[in-house]
Amino acid sequence: MDIDVSLDGHVHTHLCMHAGGTMEEYVQSAIAGGLRHLVFLEHLEEGIDYFERTWLEEDDFDLYFAEGQRLRQKYGEIIKIGLGVEVGYNPSCPDKILERLATRSWDRIGISYHFYRLPGNGGHLNFLSRQQENIKAFLKNDVSQLLSHYFKTLIEAVQVIPADVLCHLDAGLRHVPGLRLNSEHRDLIDRLLQQLKEKRLTLELNTSGYESRDMPFPAFDLIRKAAQLDIPMTAGSDAHLPSQVGRHFKRLAEDLAGLSR
């Protein structure tokens, strides 16, 4: 099972408010690491009520595209630079998300689902956060059912968003201790993978997982299922610092080669 580890298809910068480093520092890190292609995948969220902003506003995207074009002119003969977006799906306002996507020309559109709205007026929680404020709130609910909701919402998002790649397939509630996939979750993942095949979407193998659970997102058994369905896969570091560009890519390539044996 091969994957192109000269491409890092998922990095963030200081523009998203929870990462560090300029766009140019990420490009320089990618070049130093021998990469041939780097895709910025900055966060777009809509209609979220959360205690901190972890996404770009429209004026941030203006700066993002302007700087991206400058970097293409400066480094374009050395490395290919893509300007993409990680769309956080919000089932309460899909039309607004589509309107915002339509105003720009993206090199890659990734789908994720970060923010779950609490019943009533409780605002949102972040499915992918390690912050105790989120984890404690989730643990007051049936986390198994919440994880089912996570997969169901990704299924809906794949149907609605004109995307290229699915991010964070099995990363929902990843920091909740002891949570495991049950039969309902696995059935939902099977549906989701089938939709990726039908929509001809790519599945991201996110190497940030090696640092939290010693394997990528998604897990190897799910990667095998995707391979059996001939779903294309791409590597993404989910870098939040320039030093994390291309992290664990060599190990990912070795692990995938081992799955093929």
Short mmCIF file of C-alpha atoms in Angstrom, two decimals:
data_model
loop_
_atom_site.label_atom_id
_atom_site.label_comp_id
_atom_site.label_asym_id
_atom_site.label_seq_id
_atom_site.Cartn_x
_atom_site.Cartn_y
_atom_site.Cartn_z
CA MET A 1 0.00 0.00 0.00
CA ASP A 2 1.74 3.15 -1.22
CA ILE A 3 1.22 6.81 -0.33
CA ASP A 4 2.91 9.95 -1.61
CA VAL A 5 4.92 11.25 1.34
CA SER A 6 6.39 14.09 -0.70
CA LEU A 7 3.02 15.84 -0.24
CA ASP A 8 1.76 17.21 3.05
CA GLY A 9 -1.86 18.01 2.41
CA HIS A 10 -2.91 19.49 5.76
CA VAL A 11 -1.13 22.26 7.66
CA HIS A 12 -2.30 25.26 9.69
CA THR A 13 -0.69 28.58 10.62
CA HIS A 14 -1.05 31.38 13.16
CA LEU A 15 -4.03 32.61 11.15
CA CYS A 16 -6.31 29.99 12.74
CA MET A 17 -5.59 31.39 16.23
CA HIS A 18 -4.48 28.04 17.72
CA ALA A 19 -1.31 27.33 15.73
CA GLY A 20 2.05 29.08 15.48
CA GLY A 21 4.23 30.18 12.61
CA THR A 22 3.82 32.13 9.40
CA MET A 23 2.90 30.62 6.05
CA GLU A 24 6.44 31.24 4.82
CA GLU A 25 7.92 29.34 7.77
CA TYR A 26 5.78 26.32 6.85
CA VAL A 27 6.95 26.50 3.25
CA GLN A 28 10.58 26.72 4.35
CA SER A 29 10.12 23.75 6.68
CA ALA A 30 8.56 21.71 3.87
CA ILE A 31 11.46 22.50 1.55
CA ALA A 32 14.01 21.61 4.25
CA GLY A 33 12.20 18.30 4.73
CA GLY A 34 12.40 17.44 1.04
CA LEU A 35 8.69 17.81 0.30
CA ARG A 36 7.58 18.67 -3.22
CA HIS A 37 4.01 19.77 -2.44
CA LEU A 38 2.46 21.56 0.54
CA VAL A 39 -1.23 22.31 1.02
CA PHE A 40 -2.44 24.81 3.59
CA LEU A 41 -5.82 23.69 4.92
CA GLU A 42 -7.02 26.53 7.10
CA HIS A 43 -10.19 26.34 9.18
CA LEU A 44 -13.55 27.68 8.02
CA GLU A 45 -16.42 27.56 10.52
CA GLU A 46 -19.86 29.10 10.38
CA GLY A 47 -22.46 29.73 13.10
CA ILE A 48 -20.30 28.52 15.99
CA ASP A 49 -20.74 29.73 19.58
CA TYR A 50 -17.49 28.76 21.30
CA PHE A 51 -15.37 30.34 24.02
CA GLU A 52 -12.44 30.97 21.66
CA ARG A 53 -12.03 31.45 17.92
CA THR A 54 -10.07 28.66 16.22
CA TRP A 55 -10.86 29.50 12.61
CA LEU A 56 -10.35 32.23 9.99
CA GLU A 57 -12.74 35.06 9.25
CA GLU A 58 -13.15 36.40 5.72
CA ASP A 59 -10.55 39.14 6.16
CA ASP A 60 -8.12 36.47 7.38
CA PHE A 61 -8.76 34.49 4.21
CA ASP A 62 -8.01 37.64 2.19
CA LEU A 63 -4.58 37.80 3.85
CA TYR A 64 -4.17 34.04 3.42
CA PHE A 65 -4.68 34.15 -0.33
CA ALA A 66 -2.53 37.25 -0.79
CA GLU A 67 0.36 35.71 1.12
CA GLY A 68 -0.13 32.37 -0.64
CA GLN A 69 0.22 34.02 -4.02
CA ARG A 70 3.38 35.82 -2.88
CA LEU A 71 4.89 32.55 -1.69
CA ARG A 72 4.03 30.84 -4.96
CA GLN A 73 5.94 33.51 -6.82
CA LYS A 74 8.91 33.22 -4.47
CA TYR A 75 9.10 29.43 -4.06
CA GLY A 76 7.10 28.08 -6.97
CA GLU A 77 10.11 26.61 -8.76
CA ILE A 78 11.05 24.63 -5.65
CA ILE A 79 7.74 23.45 -4.23
CA LYS A 80 4.08 23.39 -5.23
CA ILE A 81 1.92 25.37 -2.79
CA GLY A 82 -1.80 24.71 -2.44
CA LEU A 83 -4.31 27.02 -0.77
CA GLY A 84 -7.08 24.91 0.68
CA VAL A 85 -9.69 24.97 3.39
CA GLU A 86 -10.80 22.62 6.14
CA VAL A 87 -14.55 23.06 6.32
CA GLY A 88 -16.00 22.41 9.72
CA TYR A 89 -19.49 21.19 8.90
CA ASN A 90 -22.34 22.79 10.84
CA PRO A 91 -25.64 20.99 10.13
CA SER A 92 -27.61 24.06 11.19
CA CYS A 93 -26.31 26.31 8.38
CA PRO A 94 -25.11 24.32 5.34
CA ASP A 95 -26.34 26.97 2.88
CA LYS A 96 -24.19 29.67 4.46
CA ILE A 97 -21.15 27.39 4.33
CA LEU A 98 -21.75 26.71 0.65
CA GLU A 99 -22.11 30.44 -0.02
CA ARG A 100 -18.75 31.15 1.58
CA LEU A 101 -17.03 28.32 -0.26
CA ALA A 102 -18.36 29.57 -3.59
CA THR A 103 -16.70 32.98 -3.23
CA ARG A 104 -13.14 31.62 -3.59
CA SER A 105 -11.17 29.20 -5.70
CA TRP A 106 -9.76 26.50 -3.41
CA ASP A 107 -7.03 24.04 -4.32
CA ARG A 108 -8.42 21.53 -1.83
CA ILE A 109 -11.58 21.35 0.25
CA GLY A 110 -11.41 19.11 3.28
CA ILE A 111 -14.37 18.09 5.43
CA SER A 112 -14.26 17.87 9.20
CA TYR A 113 -16.75 18.17 12.06
CA HIS A 114 -15.47 19.91 15.16
CA PHE A 115 -18.29 21.65 16.98
CA TYR A 116 -21.33 20.05 18.62
CA ARG A 117 -24.14 22.31 19.81
CA LEU A 118 -25.33 21.57 23.31
CA PRO A 119 -29.09 21.40 23.88
CA GLY A 120 -30.64 24.73 24.81
CA ASN A 121 -28.40 27.77 24.78
CA GLY A 122 -25.24 26.07 25.99
CA GLY A 123 -23.09 26.92 22.99
CA HIS A 124 -20.78 24.46 21.27
CA LEU A 125 -18.24 21.87 22.37
CA ASN A 126 -15.23 20.81 20.31
CA PHE A 127 -15.23 17.11 19.42
CA LEU A 128 -11.49 17.15 18.74
CA SER A 129 -10.30 19.21 21.70
CA ARG A 130 -8.05 17.98 24.48
CA GLN A 131 -9.19 20.82 26.78
CA GLN A 132 -10.75 19.55 29.99
CA GLU A 133 -13.63 22.03 29.64
CA ASN A 134 -14.80 20.09 26.59
CA ILE A 135 -14.06 16.61 27.90
CA LYS A 136 -15.86 17.14 31.21
CA ALA A 137 -18.93 18.47 29.40
CA PHE A 138 -18.98 15.51 27.01
CA LEU A 139 -18.69 13.04 29.90
CA LYS A 140 -21.95 14.38 31.32
CA ASN A 141 -23.66 12.84 28.28
CA ASP A 142 -23.75 9.43 26.59
CA VAL A 143 -20.41 9.69 24.79
CA SER A 144 -21.11 6.56 22.75
CA GLN A 145 -24.22 8.17 21.28
CA LEU A 146 -22.34 11.41 20.74
CA LEU A 147 -19.74 9.51 18.73
CA SER A 148 -22.54 7.98 16.63
CA HIS A 149 -23.77 11.53 16.05
CA TYR A 150 -20.25 12.50 14.95
CA PHE A 151 -20.20 9.82 12.26
CA LYS A 152 -23.77 10.55 11.14
CA THR A 153 -22.89 14.22 10.72
CA LEU A 154 -19.81 13.37 8.65
CA ILE A 155 -22.06 11.22 6.44
CA GLU A 156 -24.34 14.23 5.95
CA ALA A 157 -21.39 16.54 5.32
CA VAL A 158 -20.02 14.30 2.56
CA GLN A 159 -23.39 14.54 0.83
CA VAL A 160 -23.59 18.35 1.12
CA ILE A 161 -20.08 19.78 0.78
CA PRO A 162 -18.34 19.70 -2.64
CA ALA A 163 -15.15 18.40 -1.10
CA ASP A 164 -11.97 16.64 -2.17
CA VAL A 165 -10.90 14.93 1.04
CA LEU A 166 -12.32 13.72 4.35
CA CYS A 167 -10.30 14.65 7.44
CA HIS A 168 -10.43 13.17 10.96
CA LEU A 169 -12.54 10.11 10.14
CA ASP A 170 -12.23 8.41 13.54
CA ALA A 171 -10.84 11.31 15.57
CA GLY A 172 -14.10 12.42 17.20
CA LEU A 173 -13.89 12.45 21.02
CA ARG A 174 -10.33 11.14 20.70
CA HIS A 175 -9.32 12.60 24.05
CA VAL A 176 -12.22 11.09 26.03
CA PRO A 177 -10.67 8.32 28.14
CA GLY A 178 -11.72 4.73 27.49
CA LEU A 179 -14.03 5.39 24.55
CA ARG A 180 -13.98 2.59 21.98
CA LEU A 181 -15.75 1.97 18.69
CA ASN A 182 -18.82 -0.25 19.04
CA SER A 183 -20.80 -2.12 16.36
CA GLU A 184 -23.02 0.89 15.61
CA HIS A 185 -19.99 3.11 15.14
CA ARG A 186 -18.39 0.59 12.80
CA ASP A 187 -21.58 0.28 10.76
CA LEU A 188 -21.66 4.06 10.39
CA ILE A 189 -18.00 4.11 9.35
CA ASP A 190 -18.76 1.48 6.71
CA ARG A 191 -21.52 3.75 5.36
CA LEU A 192 -19.18 6.70 5.41
CA LEU A 193 -16.45 4.84 3.52
CA GLN A 194 -18.98 3.71 0.93
CA GLN A 195 -20.00 7.33 0.44
CA LEU A 196 -16.38 8.35 -0.05
CA LYS A 197 -16.11 5.75 -2.79
CA GLU A 198 -19.33 6.90 -4.46
CA LYS A 199 -18.36 10.58 -4.24
CA ARG A 200 -14.77 9.82 -5.31
CA LEU A 201 -13.38 11.56 -2.26
CA THR A 202 -9.91 11.00 -0.87
CA LEU A 203 -9.36 9.80 2.69
CA GLU A 204 -6.78 11.69 4.71
CA LEU A 205 -4.30 9.73 6.81
CA ASN A 206 -3.55 12.19 9.57
CA THR A 207 -0.17 11.54 11.16
CA SER A 208 -0.87 13.66 14.23
CA GLY A 209 -2.37 10.46 15.60
CA TYR A 210 1.05 8.93 16.08
CA GLU A 211 1.66 11.36 18.92
CA SER A 212 -1.60 10.67 20.76
CA ARG A 213 -2.27 6.97 20.06
CA ASP A 214 0.75 5.57 18.19
CA MET A 215 -1.10 5.23 14.87
CA PRO A 216 -2.62 7.65 12.36
CA PHE A 217 -6.21 8.79 12.07
CA PRO A 218 -7.94 6.64 10.91
CA ALA A 219 -6.76 3.42 12.54
CA PHE A 220 -5.08 0.71 10.49
CA ASP A 221 -8.13 -1.57 10.32
CA LEU A 222 -10.12 1.29 8.78
CA ILE A 223 -7.28 2.06 6.38
CA ARG A 224 -7.45 -1.57 5.22
CA LYS A 225 -11.19 -1.22 4.61
CA ALA A 226 -10.62 1.95 2.58
CA ALA A 227 -7.93 0.21 0.55
CA GLN A 228 -10.28 -2.69 -0.19
CA LEU A 229 -12.77 -0.16 -1.55
CA ASP A 230 -10.03 1.47 -3.68
CA ILE A 231 -10.52 4.79 -1.91
CA PRO A 232 -7.54 7.06 -2.63
CA MET A 233 -5.58 8.23 0.39
CA THR A 234 -3.37 11.22 1.13
CA ALA A 235 -0.99 12.07 3.96
CA GLY A 236 -1.54 15.08 6.18
CA SER A 237 0.51 16.12 9.19
CA ASP A 238 -2.12 18.49 10.62
CA ALA A 239 0.89 20.61 11.54
CA HIS A 240 0.28 23.44 13.97
CA LEU A 241 3.94 24.43 14.06
CA PRO A 242 6.40 24.66 11.15
CA SER A 243 8.55 21.95 12.74
CA GLN A 244 5.62 19.50 12.44
CA VAL A 245 5.37 19.62 8.65
CA GLY A 246 5.67 16.09 7.28
CA ARG A 247 5.83 14.60 10.78
CA HIS A 248 5.93 10.81 10.94
CA PHE A 249 5.58 10.47 7.16
CA LYS A 250 8.42 7.96 6.90
CA ARG A 251 6.82 5.85 9.60
CA LEU A 252 3.44 6.08 7.86
CA ALA A 253 4.95 4.83 4.61
CA GLU A 254 6.63 1.93 6.43
CA ASP A 255 3.43 1.01 8.29
CA LEU A 256 1.37 1.04 5.08
CA ALA A 257 3.95 -1.15 3.35
CA GLY A 258 3.58 -3.56 6.24
CA LEU A 259 -0.20 -3.66 5.81
CA SER A 260 0.28 -4.81 2.24
CA ARG A 261 2.31 -7.88 3.20
#
